[in-house]
């Protein structure tokens, strides 16, 4: 039970927490199960050896479990990146296969939703007169929103087009 707790803590919280769990487990074992009970007194040298062995084994199990946890997190990150690359590859294939711009933009948004967690997304293009941005493809927006036109220079998006640069916005809701 003692080692199971160390493994569970190491898998969930990492190395430092596993080391603390290991030390607390040995202390709790001494306090609750070794005579004289409900004290931290160590009366026999064999008990001290048992505690030392339990501590070393707990520390080793904690270190090894923590390493496995790190490898699992690393593998998950690699899988996420591989999935993103596969989606980008798919976008590249679709760009050469689909000739209709509206269908292509809709497909790019669909593939993007597989990689990025978004509920709402739109692709705005500059209209021919060059004075307004119109939504050409969208996901998650009503038809009313899709019909909106944004004047160049107005709002964050219109300003980005007017200045021909990326604009960083920390809190979109404030803009």
Tab-separated table of N, CA and C in Angstrom:
chain	number	residue	atom	x	y	z
A	1	UNK	N	0.833	-1.181	0.000
A	1	UNK	CA	0.000	0.000	0.000
A	1	UNK	C	0.883	1.252	0.000
A	2	UNK	N	1.978	1.187	0.745
A	2	UNK	CA	2.907	2.321	0.836
A	2	UNK	C	3.467	2.665	-0.529
A	3	UNK	N	3.940	1.667	-1.272
A	3	UNK	CA	4.522	1.922	-2.593
A	3	UNK	C	3.459	2.332	-3.605
A	4	UNK	N	2.257	1.805	-3.460
A	4	UNK	CA	1.173	2.198	-4.353
A	4	UNK	C	0.903	3.696	-4.212
A	5	UNK	N	0.920	4.189	-2.974
A	5	UNK	CA	0.707	5.621	-2.756
A	5	UNK	C	1.825	6.440	-3.393
A	6	UNK	N	3.061	5.970	-3.266
A	6	UNK	CA	4.197	6.688	-3.858
A	6	UNK	C	4.064	6.707	-5.380
A	7	UNK	N	3.707	5.563	-5.973
A	7	UNK	CA	3.540	5.491	-7.424
A	7	UNK	C	2.413	6.407	-7.874
A	8	UNK	N	1.290	6.395	-7.169
A	8	UNK	CA	0.147	7.230	-7.547
A	8	UNK	C	0.508	8.715	-7.477
A	9	UNK	N	1.206	9.110	-6.421
A	9	UNK	CA	1.592	10.520	-6.276
A	9	UNK	C	2.600	10.905	-7.350
A	10	UNK	N	3.574	10.040	-7.629
A	10	UNK	CA	4.587	10.341	-8.650
A	10	UNK	C	3.955	10.455	-10.031
A	11	UNK	N	3.005	9.569	-10.328
A	11	UNK	CA	2.355	9.593	-11.639
A	11	UNK	C	1.482	10.831	-11.800
A	12	UNK	N	0.907	11.285	-10.727
A	12	UNK	CA	-0.012	12.428	-10.797
A	12	UNK	C	0.704	13.769	-10.665
A	13	UNK	N	1.677	13.838	-9.737
A	13	UNK	CA	2.225	15.145	-9.385
A	13	UNK	C	3.718	15.323	-9.615
A	14	UNK	N	4.448	14.267	-9.877
A	14	UNK	CA	5.868	14.427	-10.167
A	14	UNK	C	6.782	13.997	-9.044
A	15	UNK	N	8.064	14.259	-9.255
A	15	UNK	CA	9.124	13.728	-8.402
A	15	UNK	C	9.101	14.290	-6.986
A	16	UNK	N	9.013	15.580	-6.833
A	16	UNK	CA	9.073	16.187	-5.493
A	16	UNK	C	7.940	15.659	-4.619
A	17	UNK	N	6.749	15.616	-5.155
A	17	UNK	CA	5.603	15.105	-4.397
A	17	UNK	C	5.795	13.628	-4.051
A	18	UNK	N	6.411	12.857	-4.945
A	18	UNK	CA	6.668	11.437	-4.664
A	18	UNK	C	7.680	11.286	-3.542
A	19	UNK	N	8.689	12.131	-3.529
A	19	UNK	CA	9.688	12.077	-2.457
A	19	UNK	C	9.047	12.408	-1.109
A	20	UNK	N	8.187	13.413	-1.101
A	20	UNK	CA	7.473	13.776	0.127
A	20	UNK	C	6.567	12.623	0.557
A	21	UNK	N	5.863	12.002	-0.380
A	21	UNK	CA	4.980	10.872	-0.062
A	21	UNK	C	5.778	9.704	0.499
A	22	UNK	N	6.964	9.482	-0.026
A	22	UNK	CA	7.811	8.398	0.460
A	22	UNK	C	8.221	8.644	1.910
A	23	UNK	N	8.679	9.840	2.202
A	23	UNK	CA	9.095	10.175	3.570
A	23	UNK	C	7.891	10.102	4.514
A	24	UNK	N	6.756	10.670	4.097
A	24	UNK	CA	5.564	10.631	4.941
A	24	UNK	C	5.075	9.205	5.168
A	25	UNK	N	5.221	8.353	4.173
A	25	UNK	CA	4.818	6.954	4.322
A	25	UNK	C	5.643	6.236	5.374
A	26	UNK	N	6.957	6.461	5.369
A	26	UNK	CA	7.829	5.833	6.367
A	26	UNK	C	7.506	6.370	7.757
A	27	UNK	N	7.305	7.681	7.860
A	27	UNK	CA	6.976	8.286	9.150
A	27	UNK	C	5.631	7.760	9.655
A	28	UNK	N	4.644	7.667	8.776
A	28	UNK	CA	3.326	7.150	9.168
A	28	UNK	C	3.412	5.685	9.590
A	29	UNK	N	4.222	4.904	8.879
A	29	UNK	CA	4.392	3.491	9.242
A	29	UNK	C	4.967	3.389	10.655
A	30	UNK	N	5.991	4.190	10.952
A	30	UNK	CA	6.591	4.191	12.280
A	30	UNK	C	5.564	4.604	13.336
A	31	UNK	N	4.812	5.651	13.052
A	31	UNK	CA	3.881	6.193	14.032
A	31	UNK	C	2.728	5.234	14.336
A	32	UNK	N	2.154	4.614	13.285
A	32	UNK	CA	0.939	3.817	13.488
A	32	UNK	C	1.178	2.327	13.721
A	33	UNK	N	2.272	1.769	13.236
A	33	UNK	CA	2.403	0.313	13.251
A	33	UNK	C	3.585	-0.237	14.042
A	34	UNK	N	4.570	0.577	14.362
A	34	UNK	CA	5.765	0.060	15.044
A	34	UNK	C	5.682	0.392	16.533
A	35	UNK	N	5.862	-0.642	17.386
A	35	UNK	CA	5.827	-0.363	18.822
A	35	UNK	C	7.043	0.468	19.254
A	36	UNK	N	6.914	1.370	20.155
A	36	UNK	CA	5.675	1.819	20.787
A	36	UNK	C	4.858	2.671	19.822
A	37	UNK	N	3.594	2.300	19.668
A	37	UNK	CA	2.698	2.979	18.722
A	37	UNK	C	2.414	4.414	19.152
A	38	UNK	N	2.039	5.200	18.136
A	38	UNK	CA	1.645	6.597	18.301
A	38	UNK	C	2.769	7.466	18.879
A	39	UNK	N	3.991	7.055	18.580
A	39	UNK	CA	5.178	7.867	18.878
A	39	UNK	C	6.115	7.744	17.692
A	40	UNK	N	7.089	8.620	17.646
A	40	UNK	CA	8.084	8.550	16.575
A	40	UNK	C	9.371	7.902	17.075
A	41	UNK	N	9.293	7.278	18.217
A	41	UNK	CA	10.462	6.653	18.839
A	41	UNK	C	10.858	5.389	18.073
A	42	UNK	N	12.154	5.226	17.853
A	42	UNK	CA	12.692	4.022	17.218
A	42	UNK	C	13.503	3.296	18.288
A	43	UNK	N	12.988	2.123	18.736
A	43	UNK	CA	13.625	1.431	19.859
A	43	UNK	C	14.625	0.369	19.427
A	44	UNK	N	14.494	-0.152	18.222
A	44	UNK	CA	15.394	-1.219	17.777
A	44	UNK	C	16.122	-0.795	16.504
A	45	UNK	N	17.357	-1.236	16.406
A	45	UNK	CA	18.159	-0.928	15.215
A	45	UNK	C	17.544	-1.561	13.967
A	46	UNK	N	16.901	-2.718	14.139
A	46	UNK	CA	16.277	-3.365	12.975
A	46	UNK	C	15.147	-2.508	12.409
A	47	UNK	N	14.448	-1.786	13.283
A	47	UNK	CA	13.393	-0.893	12.800
A	47	UNK	C	13.993	0.246	11.978
A	48	UNK	N	15.118	0.770	12.443
A	48	UNK	CA	15.785	1.841	11.704
A	48	UNK	C	16.215	1.337	10.327
A	49	UNK	N	16.727	0.122	10.253
A	49	UNK	CA	17.116	-0.458	8.960
A	49	UNK	C	15.887	-0.647	8.057
A	50	UNK	N	14.795	-1.092	8.653
A	50	UNK	CA	13.558	-1.266	7.884
A	50	UNK	C	13.096	0.080	7.320
A	51	UNK	N	13.133	1.113	8.158
A	51	UNK	CA	12.717	2.446	7.700
A	51	UNK	C	13.621	2.947	6.582
A	52	UNK	N	14.914	2.730	6.747
A	52	UNK	CA	15.873	3.175	5.723
A	52	UNK	C	15.625	2.432	4.418
A	53	UNK	N	15.395	1.129	4.501
A	53	UNK	CA	15.120	0.339	3.290
A	53	UNK	C	13.830	0.797	2.628
A	54	UNK	N	12.793	1.016	3.449
A	54	UNK	CA	11.517	1.482	2.896
A	54	UNK	C	11.697	2.839	2.210
A	55	UNK	N	12.475	3.711	2.829
A	55	UNK	CA	12.696	5.034	2.262
A	55	UNK	C	13.444	4.950	0.941
A	56	UNK	N	14.499	4.152	0.890
A	56	UNK	CA	15.278	4.015	-0.349
A	56	UNK	C	14.415	3.422	-1.456
A	57	UNK	N	13.664	2.367	-1.148
A	57	UNK	CA	12.800	1.746	-2.161
A	57	UNK	C	11.732	2.743	-2.614
A	58	UNK	N	11.143	3.459	-1.675
A	58	UNK	CA	10.134	4.460	-2.036
A	58	UNK	C	10.701	5.558	-2.913
A	59	UNK	N	11.901	6.011	-2.586
A	59	UNK	CA	12.545	7.050	-3.401
A	59	UNK	C	12.843	6.536	-4.809
A	60	UNK	N	13.355	5.317	-4.906
A	60	UNK	CA	13.633	4.741	-6.235
A	60	UNK	C	12.357	4.583	-7.055
A	61	UNK	N	11.316	4.063	-6.423
A	61	UNK	CA	10.040	3.900	-7.132
A	61	UNK	C	9.502	5.264	-7.556
A	62	UNK	N	9.620	6.268	-6.690
A	62	UNK	CA	9.166	7.612	-7.029
A	62	UNK	C	9.924	8.197	-8.199
A	63	UNK	N	11.262	8.037	-8.196
A	63	UNK	CA	12.085	8.552	-9.285
A	63	UNK	C	11.727	7.856	-10.600
A	64	UNK	N	11.623	6.531	-10.565
A	64	UNK	CA	11.315	5.782	-11.796
A	64	UNK	C	9.920	6.121	-12.325
A	65	UNK	N	8.951	6.224	-11.437
A	65	UNK	CA	7.597	6.567	-11.863
A	65	UNK	C	7.551	7.983	-12.424
A	66	UNK	N	8.288	8.880	-11.801
A	66	UNK	CA	8.344	10.255	-12.297
A	66	UNK	C	8.956	10.310	-13.693
A	67	UNK	N	9.980	9.497	-13.921
A	67	UNK	CA	10.585	9.443	-15.261
A	67	UNK	C	9.597	8.907	-16.288
A	68	UNK	N	8.849	7.888	-15.915
A	68	UNK	CA	7.833	7.339	-16.831
A	68	UNK	C	6.789	8.405	-17.125
A	69	UNK	N	6.394	9.161	-16.094
A	69	UNK	CA	5.426	10.245	-16.287
A	69	UNK	C	5.959	11.268	-17.288
A	70	UNK	N	7.220	11.631	-17.142
A	70	UNK	CA	7.834	12.581	-18.075
A	70	UNK	C	7.848	12.057	-19.498
A	71	UNK	N	8.127	10.767	-19.649
A	71	UNK	CA	8.137	10.178	-20.990
A	71	UNK	C	6.735	10.140	-21.587
A	72	UNK	N	5.739	9.868	-20.764
A	72	UNK	CA	4.353	9.859	-21.250
A	72	UNK	C	3.961	11.254	-21.721
A	73	UNK	N	4.308	12.275	-20.942
A	73	UNK	CA	3.999	13.654	-21.346
A	73	UNK	C	4.725	14.017	-22.633
A	74	UNK	N	5.973	13.581	-22.779
A	74	UNK	CA	6.755	13.843	-23.984
A	74	UNK	C	6.105	13.167	-25.192
A	75	UNK	N	5.672	11.925	-25.013
A	75	UNK	CA	5.032	11.184	-26.108
A	75	UNK	C	3.724	11.854	-26.506
A	76	UNK	N	2.937	12.286	-25.519
A	76	UNK	CA	1.674	12.980	-25.833
A	76	UNK	C	1.924	14.244	-26.639
A	77	UNK	N	2.970	15.001	-26.268
A	77	UNK	CA	3.312	16.211	-27.005
A	77	UNK	C	3.707	15.864	-28.436
A	78	UNK	N	4.497	14.812	-28.606
A	78	UNK	CA	4.917	14.398	-29.954
A	78	UNK	C	3.710	13.948	-30.783
A	79	UNK	N	2.775	13.236	-30.153
A	79	UNK	CA	1.576	12.802	-30.867
A	79	UNK	C	0.734	14.002	-31.297
A	80	UNK	N	0.630	15.008	-30.410
A	80	UNK	CA	-0.129	16.215	-30.742
A	80	UNK	C	0.517	16.937	-31.918
A	81	UNK	N	1.841	17.029	-31.896
A	81	UNK	CA	2.548	17.690	-32.989
A	81	UNK	C	2.422	16.902	-34.285
A	82	UNK	N	2.486	15.582	-34.190
A	82	UNK	CA	2.338	14.754	-35.392
A	82	UNK	C	0.946	14.917	-35.983
A	83	UNK	N	-0.061	15.010	-35.111
A	83	UNK	CA	-1.425	15.219	-35.588
A	83	UNK	C	-1.556	16.572	-36.279
A	84	UNK	N	-0.924	17.598	-35.703
A	84	UNK	CA	-0.966	18.924	-36.318
A	84	UNK	C	-0.279	18.911	-37.680
A	85	UNK	N	0.848	18.237	-37.767
A	85	UNK	CA	1.558	18.150	-39.047
A	85	UNK	C	0.738	17.381	-40.081
A	86	UNK	N	0.067	16.319	-39.636
A	86	UNK	CA	-0.782	15.561	-40.559
A	86	UNK	C	-1.920	16.434	-41.079
A	87	UNK	N	-2.487	17.254	-40.201
A	87	UNK	CA	-3.558	18.156	-40.638
A	87	UNK	C	-3.029	19.203	-41.613
A	88	UNK	N	-1.851	19.743	-41.330
A	88	UNK	CA	-1.257	20.703	-42.264
A	88	UNK	C	-0.961	20.048	-43.607
A	89	UNK	N	-0.509	18.824	-43.562
A	89	UNK	CA	-0.276	18.079	-44.797
A	89	UNK	C	-1.582	17.915	-45.566
A	90	UNK	N	-2.646	17.621	-44.837
A	90	UNK	CA	-3.960	17.468	-45.470
A	90	UNK	C	-4.420	18.790	-46.083
A	91	UNK	N	-4.167	19.901	-45.386
A	91	UNK	CA	-4.521	21.222	-45.935
A	91	UNK	C	-3.771	21.449	-47.237
A	92	UNK	N	-2.485	21.107	-47.242
A	92	UNK	CA	-1.692	21.252	-48.467
A	92	UNK	C	-2.258	20.439	-49.614
A	93	UNK	N	-2.671	19.216	-49.328
A	93	UNK	CA	-3.267	18.370	-50.368
A	93	UNK	C	-4.576	18.965	-50.873
A	94	UNK	N	-5.393	19.461	-49.927
A	94	UNK	CA	-6.682	20.038	-50.319
A	94	UNK	C	-6.486	21.292	-51.170
A	95	UNK	N	-5.437	22.059	-50.867
A	95	UNK	CA	-5.187	23.287	-51.630
A	95	UNK	C	-4.882	22.984	-53.096
A	96	UNK	N	-4.322	21.836	-53.371
A	96	UNK	CA	-4.039	21.478	-54.762
A	96	UNK	C	-5.213	20.749	-55.406
A	97	UNK	N	-6.089	20.172	-54.591
A	97	UNK	CA	-7.198	19.385	-55.120
A	97	UNK	C	-8.451	20.228	-55.351
A	98	UNK	N	-8.773	21.113	-54.408
A	98	UNK	CA	-10.013	21.885	-54.485
A	98	UNK	C	-9.745	23.181	-55.243
A	99	UNK	N	-10.500	23.393	-56.282
A	99	UNK	CA	-10.301	24.572	-57.114
A	99	UNK	C	-11.224	25.728	-56.742
A	100	UNK	N	-12.344	25.437	-56.102
A	100	UNK	CA	-13.297	26.469	-55.696
A	100	UNK	C	-12.838	27.095	-54.379
A	101	UNK	N	-12.659	28.425	-54.360
A	101	UNK	CA	-12.125	29.111	-53.186
A	101	UNK	C	-13.009	28.919	-51.959
A	102	UNK	N	-14.318	29.054	-52.099
A	102	UNK	CA	-15.210	28.907	-50.947
A	102	UNK	C	-15.134	27.495	-50.368
A	103	UNK	N	-15.114	26.498	-51.225
A	103	UNK	CA	-15.000	25.118	-50.755
A	103	UNK	C	-13.653	24.891	-50.078
A	104	UNK	N	-12.591	25.481	-50.630
A	104	UNK	CA	-11.264	25.340	-50.052
A	104	UNK	C	-11.201	25.977	-48.665
A	105	UNK	N	-11.729	27.189	-48.522
A	105	UNK	CA	-11.712	27.859	-47.224
A	105	UNK	C	-12.528	27.098	-46.190
A	106	UNK	N	-13.668	26.568	-46.596
A	106	UNK	CA	-14.496	25.768	-45.678
A	106	UNK	C	-13.741	24.523	-45.227
A	107	UNK	N	-13.032	23.888	-46.140
A	107	UNK	CA	-12.259	22.688	-45.800
A	107	UNK	C	-11.086	23.034	-44.882
A	108	UNK	N	-10.440	24.152	-45.103
A	108	UNK	CA	-9.340	24.580	-44.230
A	108	UNK	C	-9.861	24.831	-42.821
A	109	UNK	N	-11.018	25.456	-42.686
A	109	UNK	CA	-11.604	25.667	-41.359
A	109	UNK	C	-11.961	24.342	-40.692
A	110	UNK	N	-12.487	23.411	-41.480
A	110	UNK	CA	-12.832	22.096	-40.924
A	110	UNK	C	-11.590	21.382	-40.421
A	111	UNK	N	-10.531	21.389	-41.213
A	111	UNK	CA	-9.287	20.735	-40.805
A	111	UNK	C	-8.642	21.466	-39.633
A	112	UNK	N	-8.748	22.791	-39.619
A	112	UNK	CA	-8.196	23.566	-38.511
A	112	UNK	C	-8.881	23.254	-37.192
A	113	UNK	N	-10.177	22.970	-37.245
A	113	UNK	CA	-10.918	22.627	-36.029
A	113	UNK	C	-10.436	21.302	-35.447
A	114	UNK	N	-9.843	20.442	-36.266
A	114	UNK	CA	-9.287	19.185	-35.764
A	114	UNK	C	-8.020	19.424	-34.949
A	115	UNK	N	-7.302	20.499	-35.245
A	115	UNK	CA	-6.019	20.765	-34.597
A	115	UNK	C	-6.149	21.784	-33.476
A	116	UNK	N	-6.877	22.866	-33.723
A	116	UNK	CA	-6.991	23.945	-32.758
A	116	UNK	C	-8.361	23.917	-32.086
A	117	UNK	N	-8.398	24.116	-30.790
A	117	UNK	CA	-9.691	24.097	-30.100
A	117	UNK	C	-10.411	25.446	-30.237
A	118	UNK	N	-11.275	25.560	-31.237
A	118	UNK	CA	-12.047	26.795	-31.371
A	118	UNK	C	-13.502	26.476	-31.673
A	119	UNK	N	-14.372	27.348	-31.168
A	119	UNK	CA	-15.806	27.226	-31.435
A	119	UNK	C	-16.219	28.130	-32.583
A	120	UNK	N	-15.531	29.250	-32.705
A	120	UNK	CA	-15.858	30.245	-33.722
A	120	UNK	C	-14.597	30.617	-34.485
A	121	UNK	N	-14.719	30.674	-35.784
A	121	UNK	CA	-13.591	31.064	-36.625
A	121	UNK	C	-14.142	31.572	-37.950
A	122	UNK	N	-13.442	32.555	-38.512
A	122	UNK	CA	-13.885	33.094	-39.801
A	122	UNK	C	-12.673	33.514	-40.619
A	123	UNK	N	-12.820	33.407	-41.923
A	123	UNK	CA	-11.819	33.908	-42.858
A	123	UNK	C	-12.437	35.123	-43.527
A	124	UNK	N	-11.764	36.258	-43.362
A	124	UNK	CA	-12.242	37.501	-43.962
A	124	UNK	C	-11.323	37.864	-45.113
A	125	UNK	N	-11.915	38.266	-46.214
A	125	UNK	CA	-11.141	38.687	-47.371
A	125	UNK	C	-11.521	40.110	-47.744
A	126	UNK	N	-10.563	40.815	-48.280
A	126	UNK	CA	-10.791	42.185	-48.720
A	126	UNK	C	-11.669	42.156	-49.969
A	127	UNK	N	-12.762	42.921	-49.940
A	127	UNK	CA	-13.654	42.957	-51.094
A	127	UNK	C	-12.981	43.726	-52.232
A	128	UNK	N	-13.500	43.574	-53.434
A	128	UNK	CA	-12.862	44.129	-54.626
A	128	UNK	C	-12.615	45.622	-54.547
A	129	UNK	N	-13.532	46.382	-53.965
A	129	UNK	CA	-13.349	47.831	-53.863
A	129	UNK	C	-12.234	48.181	-52.882
A	130	UNK	N	-11.866	47.253	-51.995
A	130	UNK	CA	-10.776	47.475	-51.065
A	130	UNK	C	-11.128	48.292	-49.841
A	131	UNK	N	-12.432	48.529	-49.623
A	131	UNK	CA	-12.844	49.356	-48.494
A	131	UNK	C	-13.416	48.549	-47.324
A	132	UNK	N	-13.798	47.297	-47.597
A	132	UNK	CA	-14.434	46.471	-46.569
A	132	UNK	C	-13.871	45.052	-46.597
A	133	UNK	N	-13.948	44.409	-45.411
A	133	UNK	CA	-13.637	42.988	-45.291
A	133	UNK	C	-14.955	42.237	-45.191
A	134	UNK	N	-15.056	41.156	-45.911
A	134	UNK	CA	-16.256	40.344	-45.847
A	134	UNK	C	-15.898	38.930	-45.401
A	135	UNK	N	-16.801	38.304	-44.666
A	135	UNK	CA	-16.563	36.929	-44.221
A	135	UNK	C	-16.794	36.002	-45.405
A	136	UNK	N	-15.765	35.274	-45.764
A	136	UNK	CA	-15.846	34.371	-46.913
A	136	UNK	C	-16.112	32.937	-46.477
A	137	UNK	N	-15.617	32.562	-45.290
A	137	UNK	CA	-15.880	31.236	-44.730
A	137	UNK	C	-15.938	31.386	-43.218
A	138	UNK	N	-16.828	30.622	-42.563
A	138	UNK	CA	-16.966	30.755	-41.113
A	138	UNK	C	-17.457	29.449	-40.508
A	139	UNK	N	-17.114	29.275	-39.238
A	139	UNK	CA	-17.611	28.153	-38.430
A	139	UNK	C	-18.108	28.713	-37.112
A	140	UNK	N	-19.321	28.314	-36.723
A	140	UNK	CA	-19.853	28.688	-35.424
A	140	UNK	C	-20.575	30.023	-35.363
A	141	UNK	N	-20.701	30.714	-36.484
A	141	UNK	CA	-21.369	32.020	-36.490
A	141	UNK	C	-22.736	31.906	-37.147
A	142	UNK	N	-23.658	32.789	-36.722
A	142	UNK	CA	-24.990	32.832	-37.326
A	142	UNK	C	-24.892	33.476	-38.707
A	143	UNK	N	-25.943	33.356	-39.470
A	143	UNK	CA	-25.978	33.952	-40.811
A	143	UNK	C	-25.909	35.475	-40.730
A	144	UNK	N	-26.476	36.064	-39.655
A	144	UNK	CA	-26.398	37.520	-39.477
A	144	UNK	C	-24.951	37.974	-39.361
A	145	UNK	N	-24.180	37.254	-38.580
A	145	UNK	CA	-22.775	37.615	-38.387
A	145	UNK	C	-22.004	37.408	-39.686
A	146	UNK	N	-22.325	36.343	-40.399
A	146	UNK	CA	-21.627	36.061	-41.655
A	146	UNK	C	-21.865	37.149	-42.698
A	147	UNK	N	-22.955	37.879	-42.560
A	147	UNK	CA	-23.280	38.935	-43.523
A	147	UNK	C	-22.590	40.267	-43.191
A	148	UNK	N	-21.973	40.366	-42.052
A	148	UNK	CA	-21.335	41.624	-41.655
A	148	UNK	C	-20.149	41.961	-42.552
A	149	UNK	N	-19.955	43.251	-42.709
A	149	UNK	CA	-18.794	43.752	-43.453
A	149	UNK	C	-18.052	44.688	-42.522
A	150	UNK	N	-16.736	44.553	-42.472
A	150	UNK	CA	-15.923	45.375	-41.568
A	150	UNK	C	-15.153	46.397	-42.398
A	151	UNK	N	-15.343	47.679	-42.109
A	151	UNK	CA	-14.588	48.697	-42.851
A	151	UNK	C	-13.091	48.595	-42.553
A	152	UNK	N	-12.280	48.796	-43.549
A	152	UNK	CA	-10.831	48.799	-43.371
A	152	UNK	C	-10.489	49.937	-42.413
A	153	UNK	N	-9.668	49.636	-41.409
A	153	UNK	CA	-9.281	50.624	-40.422
A	153	UNK	C	-10.124	50.605	-39.167
A	154	UNK	N	-11.220	49.843	-39.154
A	154	UNK	CA	-12.108	49.808	-37.995
A	154	UNK	C	-11.934	48.502	-37.227
A	155	UNK	N	-11.807	48.607	-35.922
A	155	UNK	CA	-11.617	47.428	-35.100
A	155	UNK	C	-10.218	46.853	-35.291
A	156	UNK	N	-9.937	45.814	-34.569
A	156	UNK	CA	-8.608	45.194	-34.636
A	156	UNK	C	-8.347	44.626	-36.027
A	157	UNK	N	-9.310	43.912	-36.576
A	157	UNK	CA	-9.122	43.293	-37.881
A	157	UNK	C	-8.963	44.327	-38.975
A	158	UNK	N	-9.827	45.318	-38.971
A	158	UNK	CA	-9.732	46.381	-39.978
A	158	UNK	C	-8.442	47.174	-39.864
A	159	UNK	N	-7.994	47.402	-38.624
A	159	UNK	CA	-6.733	48.107	-38.415
A	159	UNK	C	-5.550	47.272	-38.905
A	160	UNK	N	-5.590	45.965	-38.665
A	160	UNK	CA	-4.505	45.086	-39.121
A	160	UNK	C	-4.392	45.117	-40.641
A	161	UNK	N	-5.530	45.137	-41.327
A	161	UNK	CA	-5.514	45.210	-42.791
A	161	UNK	C	-4.983	46.561	-43.247
A	162	UNK	N	-5.447	47.626	-42.628
A	162	UNK	CA	-5.024	48.967	-43.020
A	162	UNK	C	-3.511	49.151	-42.820
A	163	UNK	N	-2.997	48.649	-41.682
A	163	UNK	CA	-1.580	48.818	-41.376
A	163	UNK	C	-0.707	47.707	-41.963
A	164	UNK	N	-1.367	46.696	-42.538
A	164	UNK	CA	-0.667	45.554	-43.146
A	164	UNK	C	0.336	44.909	-42.193
A	165	UNK	N	-0.166	44.627	-40.968
A	165	UNK	CA	0.687	43.989	-39.971
A	165	UNK	C	-0.183	43.198	-39.002
A	166	UNK	N	0.470	42.302	-38.266
A	166	UNK	CA	-0.212	41.540	-37.231
A	166	UNK	C	-0.346	42.406	-35.998
A	167	UNK	N	-1.494	42.344	-35.357
A	167	UNK	CA	-1.730	43.103	-34.135
A	167	UNK	C	-2.019	42.107	-33.022
A	168	UNK	N	-1.221	42.173	-31.969
A	168	UNK	CA	-1.412	41.306	-30.820
A	168	UNK	C	-2.453	41.919	-29.887
A	169	UNK	N	-3.427	41.108	-29.493
A	169	UNK	CA	-4.471	41.563	-28.578
A	169	UNK	C	-4.492	40.613	-27.399
A	170	UNK	N	-4.163	41.119	-26.196
A	170	UNK	CA	-4.126	40.274	-25.009
A	170	UNK	C	-5.526	39.846	-24.577
A	171	UNK	N	-6.480	40.768	-24.610
A	171	UNK	CA	-7.855	40.470	-24.203
A	171	UNK	C	-8.787	40.922	-25.324
A	172	UNK	N	-9.219	39.974	-26.130
A	172	UNK	CA	-10.046	40.282	-27.300
A	172	UNK	C	-11.343	40.955	-26.890
A	173	UNK	N	-11.886	40.565	-25.770
A	173	UNK	CA	-13.182	41.087	-25.323
A	173	UNK	C	-13.125	42.594	-25.097
A	174	UNK	N	-11.944	43.132	-24.749
A	174	UNK	CA	-11.801	44.569	-24.498
A	174	UNK	C	-11.700	45.366	-25.790
A	175	UNK	N	-11.358	44.724	-26.875
A	175	UNK	CA	-11.163	45.444	-28.137
A	175	UNK	C	-12.475	45.608	-28.816
